[in-house]
XYZ file of C-alpha atoms in Angstrom:
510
model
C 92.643 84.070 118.770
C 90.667 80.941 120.213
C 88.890 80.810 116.447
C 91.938 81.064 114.415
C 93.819 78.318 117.291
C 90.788 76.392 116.694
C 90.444 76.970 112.469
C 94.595 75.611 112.519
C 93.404 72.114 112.875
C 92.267 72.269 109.415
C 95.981 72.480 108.498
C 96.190 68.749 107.866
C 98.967 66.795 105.274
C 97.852 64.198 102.973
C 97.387 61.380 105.260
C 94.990 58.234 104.783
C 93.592 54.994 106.307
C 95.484 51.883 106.756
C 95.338 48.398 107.934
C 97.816 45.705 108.331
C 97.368 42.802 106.436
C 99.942 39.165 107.338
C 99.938 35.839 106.312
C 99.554 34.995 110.472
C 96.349 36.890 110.615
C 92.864 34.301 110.411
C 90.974 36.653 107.764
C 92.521 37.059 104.432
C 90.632 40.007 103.446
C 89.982 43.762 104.333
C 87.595 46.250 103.430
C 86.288 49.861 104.181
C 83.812 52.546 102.836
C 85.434 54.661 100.864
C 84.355 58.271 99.150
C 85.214 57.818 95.744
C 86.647 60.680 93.399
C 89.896 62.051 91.248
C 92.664 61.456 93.971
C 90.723 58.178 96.178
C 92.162 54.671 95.760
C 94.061 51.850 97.410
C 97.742 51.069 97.795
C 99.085 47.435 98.537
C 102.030 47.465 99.863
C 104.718 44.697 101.257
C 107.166 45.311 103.952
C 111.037 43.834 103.500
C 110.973 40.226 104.318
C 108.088 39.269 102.484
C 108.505 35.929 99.791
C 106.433 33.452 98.383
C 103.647 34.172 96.371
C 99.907 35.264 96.708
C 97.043 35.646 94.755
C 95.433 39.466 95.632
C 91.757 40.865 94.256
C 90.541 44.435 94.615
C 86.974 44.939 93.968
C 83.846 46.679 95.303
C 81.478 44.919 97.894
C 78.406 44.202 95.000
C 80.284 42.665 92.801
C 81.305 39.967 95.936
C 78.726 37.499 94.638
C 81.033 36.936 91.272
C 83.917 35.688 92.972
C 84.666 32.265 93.382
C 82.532 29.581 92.162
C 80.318 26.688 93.695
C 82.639 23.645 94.512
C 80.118 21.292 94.258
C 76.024 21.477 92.532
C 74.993 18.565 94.859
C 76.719 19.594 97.909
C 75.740 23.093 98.972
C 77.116 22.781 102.263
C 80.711 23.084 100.559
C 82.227 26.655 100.665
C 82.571 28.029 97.463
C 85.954 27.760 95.776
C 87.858 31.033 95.352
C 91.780 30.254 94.079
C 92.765 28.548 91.242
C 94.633 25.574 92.233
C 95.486 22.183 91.076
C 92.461 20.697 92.995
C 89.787 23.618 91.300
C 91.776 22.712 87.907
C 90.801 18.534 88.097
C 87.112 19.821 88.949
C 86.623 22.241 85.907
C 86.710 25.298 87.906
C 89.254 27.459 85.564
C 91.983 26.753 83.461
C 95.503 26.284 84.032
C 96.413 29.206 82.181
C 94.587 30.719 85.675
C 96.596 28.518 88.169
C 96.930 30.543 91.103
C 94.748 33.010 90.703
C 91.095 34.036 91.853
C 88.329 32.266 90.300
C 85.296 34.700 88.697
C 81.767 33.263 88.096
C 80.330 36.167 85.313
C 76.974 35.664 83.839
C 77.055 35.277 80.306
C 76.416 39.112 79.655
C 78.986 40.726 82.156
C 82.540 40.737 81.553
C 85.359 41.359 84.073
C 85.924 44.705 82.199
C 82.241 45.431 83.687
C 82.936 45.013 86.720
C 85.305 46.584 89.721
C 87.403 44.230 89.437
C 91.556 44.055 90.081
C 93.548 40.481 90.387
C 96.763 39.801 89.980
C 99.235 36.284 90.992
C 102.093 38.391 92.960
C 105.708 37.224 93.487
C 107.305 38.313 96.663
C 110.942 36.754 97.039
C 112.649 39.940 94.906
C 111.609 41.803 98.088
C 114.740 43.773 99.238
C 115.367 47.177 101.039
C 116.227 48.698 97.522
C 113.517 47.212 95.776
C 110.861 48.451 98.370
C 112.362 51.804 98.707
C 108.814 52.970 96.666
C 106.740 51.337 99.430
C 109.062 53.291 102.401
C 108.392 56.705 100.226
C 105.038 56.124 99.363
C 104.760 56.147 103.248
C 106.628 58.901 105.167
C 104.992 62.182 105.152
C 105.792 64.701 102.469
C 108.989 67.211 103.537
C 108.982 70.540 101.810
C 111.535 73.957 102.860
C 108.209 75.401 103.363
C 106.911 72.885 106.092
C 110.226 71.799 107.826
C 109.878 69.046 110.367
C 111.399 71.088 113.482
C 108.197 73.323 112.507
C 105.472 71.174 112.874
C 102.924 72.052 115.347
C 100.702 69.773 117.654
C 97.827 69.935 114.983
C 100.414 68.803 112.196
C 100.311 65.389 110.445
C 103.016 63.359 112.701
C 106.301 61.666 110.992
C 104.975 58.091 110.111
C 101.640 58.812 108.354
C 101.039 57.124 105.441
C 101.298 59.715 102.117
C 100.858 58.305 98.923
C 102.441 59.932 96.116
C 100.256 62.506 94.900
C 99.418 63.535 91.288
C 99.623 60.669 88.862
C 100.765 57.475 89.599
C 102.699 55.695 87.004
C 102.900 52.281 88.868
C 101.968 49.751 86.226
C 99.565 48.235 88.888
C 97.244 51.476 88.883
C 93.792 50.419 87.474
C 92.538 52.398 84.295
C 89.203 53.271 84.374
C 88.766 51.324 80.808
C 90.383 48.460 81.976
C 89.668 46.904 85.635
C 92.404 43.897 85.461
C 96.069 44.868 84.762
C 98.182 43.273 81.896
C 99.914 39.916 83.313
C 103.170 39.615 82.436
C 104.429 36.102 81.479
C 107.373 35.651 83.249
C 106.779 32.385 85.014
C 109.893 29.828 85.518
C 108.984 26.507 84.198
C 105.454 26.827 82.952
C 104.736 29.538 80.379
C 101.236 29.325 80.594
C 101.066 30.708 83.912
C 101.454 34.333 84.793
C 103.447 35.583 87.312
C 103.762 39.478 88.194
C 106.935 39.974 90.550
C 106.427 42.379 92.710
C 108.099 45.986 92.633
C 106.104 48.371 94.280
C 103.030 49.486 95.496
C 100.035 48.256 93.871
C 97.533 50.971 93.582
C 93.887 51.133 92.935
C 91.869 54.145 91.766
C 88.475 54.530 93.745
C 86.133 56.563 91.110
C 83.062 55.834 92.988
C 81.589 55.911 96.242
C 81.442 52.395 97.957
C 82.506 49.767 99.947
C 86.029 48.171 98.509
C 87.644 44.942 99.806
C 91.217 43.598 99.456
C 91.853 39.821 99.438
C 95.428 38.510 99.765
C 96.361 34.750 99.974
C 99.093 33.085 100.227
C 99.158 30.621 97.602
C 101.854 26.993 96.904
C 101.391 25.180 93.595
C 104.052 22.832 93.012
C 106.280 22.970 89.844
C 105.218 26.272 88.695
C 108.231 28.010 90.188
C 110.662 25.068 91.212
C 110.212 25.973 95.213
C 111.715 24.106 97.208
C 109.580 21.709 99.408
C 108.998 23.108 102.935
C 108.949 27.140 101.835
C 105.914 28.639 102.883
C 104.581 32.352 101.887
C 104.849 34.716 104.415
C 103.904 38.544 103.852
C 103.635 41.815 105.547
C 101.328 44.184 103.728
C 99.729 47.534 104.203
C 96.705 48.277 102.856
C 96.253 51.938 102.846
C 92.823 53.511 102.134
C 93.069 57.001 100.625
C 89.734 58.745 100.465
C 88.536 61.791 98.892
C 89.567 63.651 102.207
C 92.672 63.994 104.204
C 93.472 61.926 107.176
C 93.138 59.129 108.779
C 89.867 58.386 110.137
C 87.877 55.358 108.274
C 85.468 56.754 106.084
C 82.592 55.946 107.555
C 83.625 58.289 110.611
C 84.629 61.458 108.942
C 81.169 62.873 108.221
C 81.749 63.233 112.147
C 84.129 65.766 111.249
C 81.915 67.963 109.574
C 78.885 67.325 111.162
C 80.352 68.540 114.310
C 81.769 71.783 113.438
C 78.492 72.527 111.795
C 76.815 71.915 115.534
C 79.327 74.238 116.991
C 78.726 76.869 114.472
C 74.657 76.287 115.227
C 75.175 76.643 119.018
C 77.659 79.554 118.934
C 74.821 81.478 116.515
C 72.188 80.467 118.698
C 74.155 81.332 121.924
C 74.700 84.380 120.851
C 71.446 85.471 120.513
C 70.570 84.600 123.993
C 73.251 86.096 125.392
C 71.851 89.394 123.560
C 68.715 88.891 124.973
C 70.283 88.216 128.577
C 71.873 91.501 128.284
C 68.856 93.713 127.135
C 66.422 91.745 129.813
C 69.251 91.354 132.451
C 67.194 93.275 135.440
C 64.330 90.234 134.703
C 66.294 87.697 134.547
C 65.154 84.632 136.606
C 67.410 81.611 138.589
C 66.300 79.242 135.773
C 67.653 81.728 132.890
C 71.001 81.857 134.552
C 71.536 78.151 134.919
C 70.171 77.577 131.071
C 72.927 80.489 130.500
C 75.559 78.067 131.964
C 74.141 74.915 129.560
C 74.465 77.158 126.500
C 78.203 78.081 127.277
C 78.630 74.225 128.099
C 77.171 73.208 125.144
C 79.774 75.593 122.881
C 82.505 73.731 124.644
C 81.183 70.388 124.313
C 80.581 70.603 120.172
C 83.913 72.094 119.608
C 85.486 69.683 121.956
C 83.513 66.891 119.833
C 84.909 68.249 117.058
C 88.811 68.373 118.111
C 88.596 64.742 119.239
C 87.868 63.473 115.759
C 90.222 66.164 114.010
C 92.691 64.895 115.988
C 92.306 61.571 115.297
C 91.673 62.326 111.975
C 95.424 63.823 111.661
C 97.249 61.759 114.183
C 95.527 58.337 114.591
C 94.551 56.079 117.536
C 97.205 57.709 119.860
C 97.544 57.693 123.770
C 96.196 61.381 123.474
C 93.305 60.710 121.237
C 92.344 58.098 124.089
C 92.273 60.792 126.824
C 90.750 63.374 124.272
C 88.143 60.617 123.965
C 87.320 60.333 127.315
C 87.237 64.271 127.714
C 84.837 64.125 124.862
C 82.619 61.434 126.763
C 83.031 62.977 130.189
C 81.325 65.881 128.361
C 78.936 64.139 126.360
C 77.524 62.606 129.816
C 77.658 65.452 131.835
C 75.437 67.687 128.861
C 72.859 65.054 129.382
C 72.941 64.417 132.890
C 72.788 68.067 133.550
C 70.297 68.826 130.877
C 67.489 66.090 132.555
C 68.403 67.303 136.206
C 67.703 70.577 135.360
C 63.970 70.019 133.332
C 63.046 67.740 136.323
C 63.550 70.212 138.713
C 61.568 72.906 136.680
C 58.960 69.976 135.784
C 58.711 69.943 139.820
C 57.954 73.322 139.510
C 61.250 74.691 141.796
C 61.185 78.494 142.356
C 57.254 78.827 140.885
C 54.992 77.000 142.517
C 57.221 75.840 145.753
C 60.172 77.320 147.100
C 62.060 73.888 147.460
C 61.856 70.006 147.137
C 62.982 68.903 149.784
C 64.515 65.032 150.071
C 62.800 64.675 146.321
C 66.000 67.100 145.172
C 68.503 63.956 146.791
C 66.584 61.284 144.436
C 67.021 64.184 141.291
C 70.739 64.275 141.795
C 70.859 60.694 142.294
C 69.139 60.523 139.553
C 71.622 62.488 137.283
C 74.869 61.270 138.802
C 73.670 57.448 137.602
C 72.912 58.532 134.423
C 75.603 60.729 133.867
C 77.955 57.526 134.750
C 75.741 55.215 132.380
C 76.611 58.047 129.541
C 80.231 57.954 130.195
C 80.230 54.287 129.272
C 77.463 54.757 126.794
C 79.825 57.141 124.911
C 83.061 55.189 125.352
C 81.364 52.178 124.088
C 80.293 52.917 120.589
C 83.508 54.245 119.804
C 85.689 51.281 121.285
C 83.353 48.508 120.308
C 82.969 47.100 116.926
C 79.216 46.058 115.955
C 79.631 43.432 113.875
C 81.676 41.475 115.926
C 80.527 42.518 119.774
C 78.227 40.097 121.413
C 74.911 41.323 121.991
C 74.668 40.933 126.028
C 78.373 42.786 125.861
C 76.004 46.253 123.737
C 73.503 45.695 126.265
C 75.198 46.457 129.015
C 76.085 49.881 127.500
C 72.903 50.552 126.729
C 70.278 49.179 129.057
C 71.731 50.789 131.772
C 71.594 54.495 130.051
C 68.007 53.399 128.871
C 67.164 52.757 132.416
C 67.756 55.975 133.836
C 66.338 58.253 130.610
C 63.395 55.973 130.812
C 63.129 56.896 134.495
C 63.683 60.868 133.818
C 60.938 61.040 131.050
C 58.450 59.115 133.007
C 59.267 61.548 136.093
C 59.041 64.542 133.808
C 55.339 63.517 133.163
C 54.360 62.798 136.092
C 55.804 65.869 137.902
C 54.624 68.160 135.040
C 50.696 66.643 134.845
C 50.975 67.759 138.690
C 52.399 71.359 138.646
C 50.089 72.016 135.379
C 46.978 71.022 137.848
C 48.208 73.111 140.339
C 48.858 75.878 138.356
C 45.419 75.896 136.944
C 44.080 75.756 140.077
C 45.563 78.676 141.375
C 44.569 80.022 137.659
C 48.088 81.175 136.759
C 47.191 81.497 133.122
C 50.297 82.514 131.801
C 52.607 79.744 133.651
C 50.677 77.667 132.903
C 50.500 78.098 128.863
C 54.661 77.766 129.280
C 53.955 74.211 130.961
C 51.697 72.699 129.045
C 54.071 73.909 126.139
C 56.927 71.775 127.828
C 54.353 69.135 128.146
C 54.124 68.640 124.274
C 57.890 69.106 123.406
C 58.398 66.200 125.711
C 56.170 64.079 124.674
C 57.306 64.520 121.048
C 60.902 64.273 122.258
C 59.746 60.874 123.846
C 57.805 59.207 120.662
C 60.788 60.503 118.374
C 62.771 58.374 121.142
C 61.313 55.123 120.862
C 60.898 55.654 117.134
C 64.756 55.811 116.788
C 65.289 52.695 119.128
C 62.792 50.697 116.951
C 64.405 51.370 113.980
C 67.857 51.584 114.931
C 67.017 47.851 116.817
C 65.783 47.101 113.199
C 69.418 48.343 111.840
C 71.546 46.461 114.233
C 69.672 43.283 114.475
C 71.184 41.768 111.253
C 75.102 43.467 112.154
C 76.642 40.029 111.816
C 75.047 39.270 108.533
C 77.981 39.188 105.805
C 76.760 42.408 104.011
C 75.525 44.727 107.014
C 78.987 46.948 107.267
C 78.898 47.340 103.117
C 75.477 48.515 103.623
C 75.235 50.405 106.553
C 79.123 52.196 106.500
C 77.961 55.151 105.074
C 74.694 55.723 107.455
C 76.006 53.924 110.767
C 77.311 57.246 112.133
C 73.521 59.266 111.815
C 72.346 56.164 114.255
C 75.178 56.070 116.539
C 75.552 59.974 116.708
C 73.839 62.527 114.050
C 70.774 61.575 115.138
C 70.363 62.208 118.672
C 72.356 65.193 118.663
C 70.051 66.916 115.989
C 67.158 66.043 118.481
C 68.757 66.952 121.353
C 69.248 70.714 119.423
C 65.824 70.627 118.620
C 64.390 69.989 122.016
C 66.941 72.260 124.266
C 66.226 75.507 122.006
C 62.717 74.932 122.040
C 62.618 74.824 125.886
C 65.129 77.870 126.125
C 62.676 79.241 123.570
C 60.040 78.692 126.174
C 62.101 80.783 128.995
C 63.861 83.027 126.988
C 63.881 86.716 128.984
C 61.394 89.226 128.086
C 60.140 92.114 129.509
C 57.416 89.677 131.070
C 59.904 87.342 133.125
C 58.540 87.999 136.230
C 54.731 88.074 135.497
């Protein structure tokens, strides 16, 4: 029953990522990984209210460097010039056939067709509650008699989620394959060689390939083109909604989190499993240190599957008041694996219940120990979720991390020192086959400490250029193997290679 409770959560309705877009806001673009493929792309949509006009681009992250063109040779220090306006037009930047729209700089072998490329000049102030009835559907979730809302369960895609319209879309915005920029439609008032495209509904965007795709709106006000009147400004509310190969609403640079969990759950239920059997058939040999590495497997289960319910959830649901306390279940878990994990190998590193009976006031400083770093990991865990890289202050990540860093720094160093001492003694008392287990555990962590500081210097080698303008487009796909995938894997490695080590046999007690 717990399986197929568990399994449900795959019972998810088209849902995908969005993010609000306004004139108010200070950036006038957007932009997310995306998993390209048959049903991925990008809807545009603008709530009731919206007028004015605004000139929007769709495009994918390495084709950035064609957009906009220098504004002056001799002055580099200028910004480049992206919109078409009345200034760019006295300059030579475009034409006025292109008044109000983004600016391309091509080289003389690429054409726009080439490249990923979707711009339109947008009218707003048709907007009304009829004519945006396409954005409201495109936008509630999908009712069918077989799935009837008094039905739906806590796993179920909540009312509100954004659905686009599946199957084929016949907006006239959707970009062909063949042909990157739609057909303009010249229906401007007072100047017909300017294009104006009123808007209707949804503009949509198909995503064929796997990459990093930005949307740029801006409001834009040339005078005489439309006969505004003076003082009108553009204002907009827009939606840009994110639909990846997959279902839900997670960014897509988090959901191989999804899978990647369930695939550790799967590992650790196999693998627990098979001690368990082994518990069983040895049980009259078991030792004290088998139990409590009994009661770290079963932890372990509960933490990966726990790990993976957090992100299903928010997956389905979004960034909800119970995601927040799933994700501090999730971290309160995360911690407490690691804290307990340590405590225990620096108590067996100390040799408890084989070579001395107990540790007296050096068992305090263990838990101590633990309980610090177990807080450190709470934060630690909390922190990478909550806190966005690129635009977090450095001293603001280090006090996340140098803290945890501490305390692991001071565990591995004890863990040295405390097994270099109970190896000695052990081969002075010529206990051949305790010692062969110790000076096992000696190697695994002293690989698990080289594999540590070869991860911090490369993932310090990753992060040190996070505000540089193209780190997310080329790290979105990866960032979550540094942040998570990483350390987990070695933490899998290194806990069933010690339980390996004390695994019951007929031999326990020898």
């Amino acid at each position: 029953m717990l399986l197929f409770f568990v399994l449900h959560v795959l019972a998810v309705l088209v849902a995908a990522f969005e993010v609000p877009l306004s004139d108010t806001d200070g950036e006038r673009q957007v932009c997310s990984g995306m998993w390209g493929g048959p049903k991925a792309h990008i809807n545009v949509s603008f709530e009731v209210g919206s007028e004015g006009q605004v000139a929007i681009v769709i495009y994918e992250w390495k084709d950035a460097s064609y957009l906009g063109k220098e504004t002056s040779k001799s002055d580099d220090t200028l910004p480049r010039t992206y919109i078409c306006t009345t200034s760019a037009l006295e300059q030579g930047l475009c034409e006025e056939s292109s008044l109000g729209h983004f600016i391309f700089d091509l080289p003389p072998d690429k054409s726009l067709n080439d490249a990923s490329f979707f711009e339109t000049r947008l009218g707003l102030k048709e907007i009304t509650s009829e004519s945006s009835s396409a954005t409201s559907s495109s936008i509630e979730p999908h009712q069918t008699s077989e799935t009837p809302k008094a039905e739906a369960g806590f796993w179920d895609n909540p009312a509100g989620n954004p659905t686009p319209t599946p199957g084929t879309y016949d907006s006239p915005w959707r970009r062909a394959t063949a042909s990157p920029i739609s057909t303009r439609q010249n229906t401007t008032e007072g100047n017909d060689s300017v294009s104006i495209e009123w808007y209707k509904e949804p503009l949509t965007y198909k995503v064929d390939k796997t990459g990093y795709y930005c949307v740029a709106i801006v409001p834009i006000t040339v005078d005489g083109l439309l006969g505004r009147q003076e003082g009108q400004s553009p204002h907009y509310q827009s939606i840009i909604l994110f639909r990846n190969t997959f279902d839900g609403k997670l960014p897509a640079t988090d959901y191989p989190k999804v899978n990647f969990y369930f695939a550790m759950f799967l590992v650790y239920s196999a693998l627990g499993g098979v001690w368990a059997f082994l518990c069983f058939k040895h049980r009259d040999e078991l030792l004290p240190i088998q139990f409590h590495i009994s009661g770290i497997v079963g932890f372990l289960v509960i933490e990966n599957i726990a790990s993976w319910i957090y992100y299903r959830y928010l997956n389905a649901h979004g960034a909800t008041g119970t995601a927040t306390v799933f994700l501090f279940v999730v971290a309160i878990l995360d911690a407490g694996r690691n804290a307990l994990s340590l405590f225990l190998l620096l108590i067996v590193s100390l040799g408890l219940s084989v070579v001395r009976e107990s540790l007296g006031r050096t068992m305090l400083k263990c838990r101590v120990l633990a309980a610090a770093h177990f807080v450190f990991g709470v934060l630690y865990a909390i922190g990478i979720v909550k806190l966005q890289l690129e635009s977090t202050s450095a001293l603001i990540l280090l006090f996340f991390v140098i803290p945890l860093a501490i305390t692991l720094s001071g565990f591995m160093l004890w863990f040295m020192y405390a097994l270099n001492g109970t190896i000695n003694e052990l081969r002075q008392r010529k206990q051949h086959y305790k010692l062969s287990m110790f000076r096992r555990l000696y190697f695994i962590l002293l690989g698990t400490i080289f594999s540590i500081v070869g991860f911090f210097i490369l993932s310090s080698l990753q992060f040190s250029d996070r505000f540089a303008e193209d780190y997310a487009a080329r790290t979105w796909a990866t960032r979550w193997w540094y942040l998570d995938g990483f350390l987990a894997l070695l933490y899998l490695v290194v806990f069933w290679s010690i339980a390996y080590l004390w695994r019951p046999t007929e031999h326990n007690r020898r």
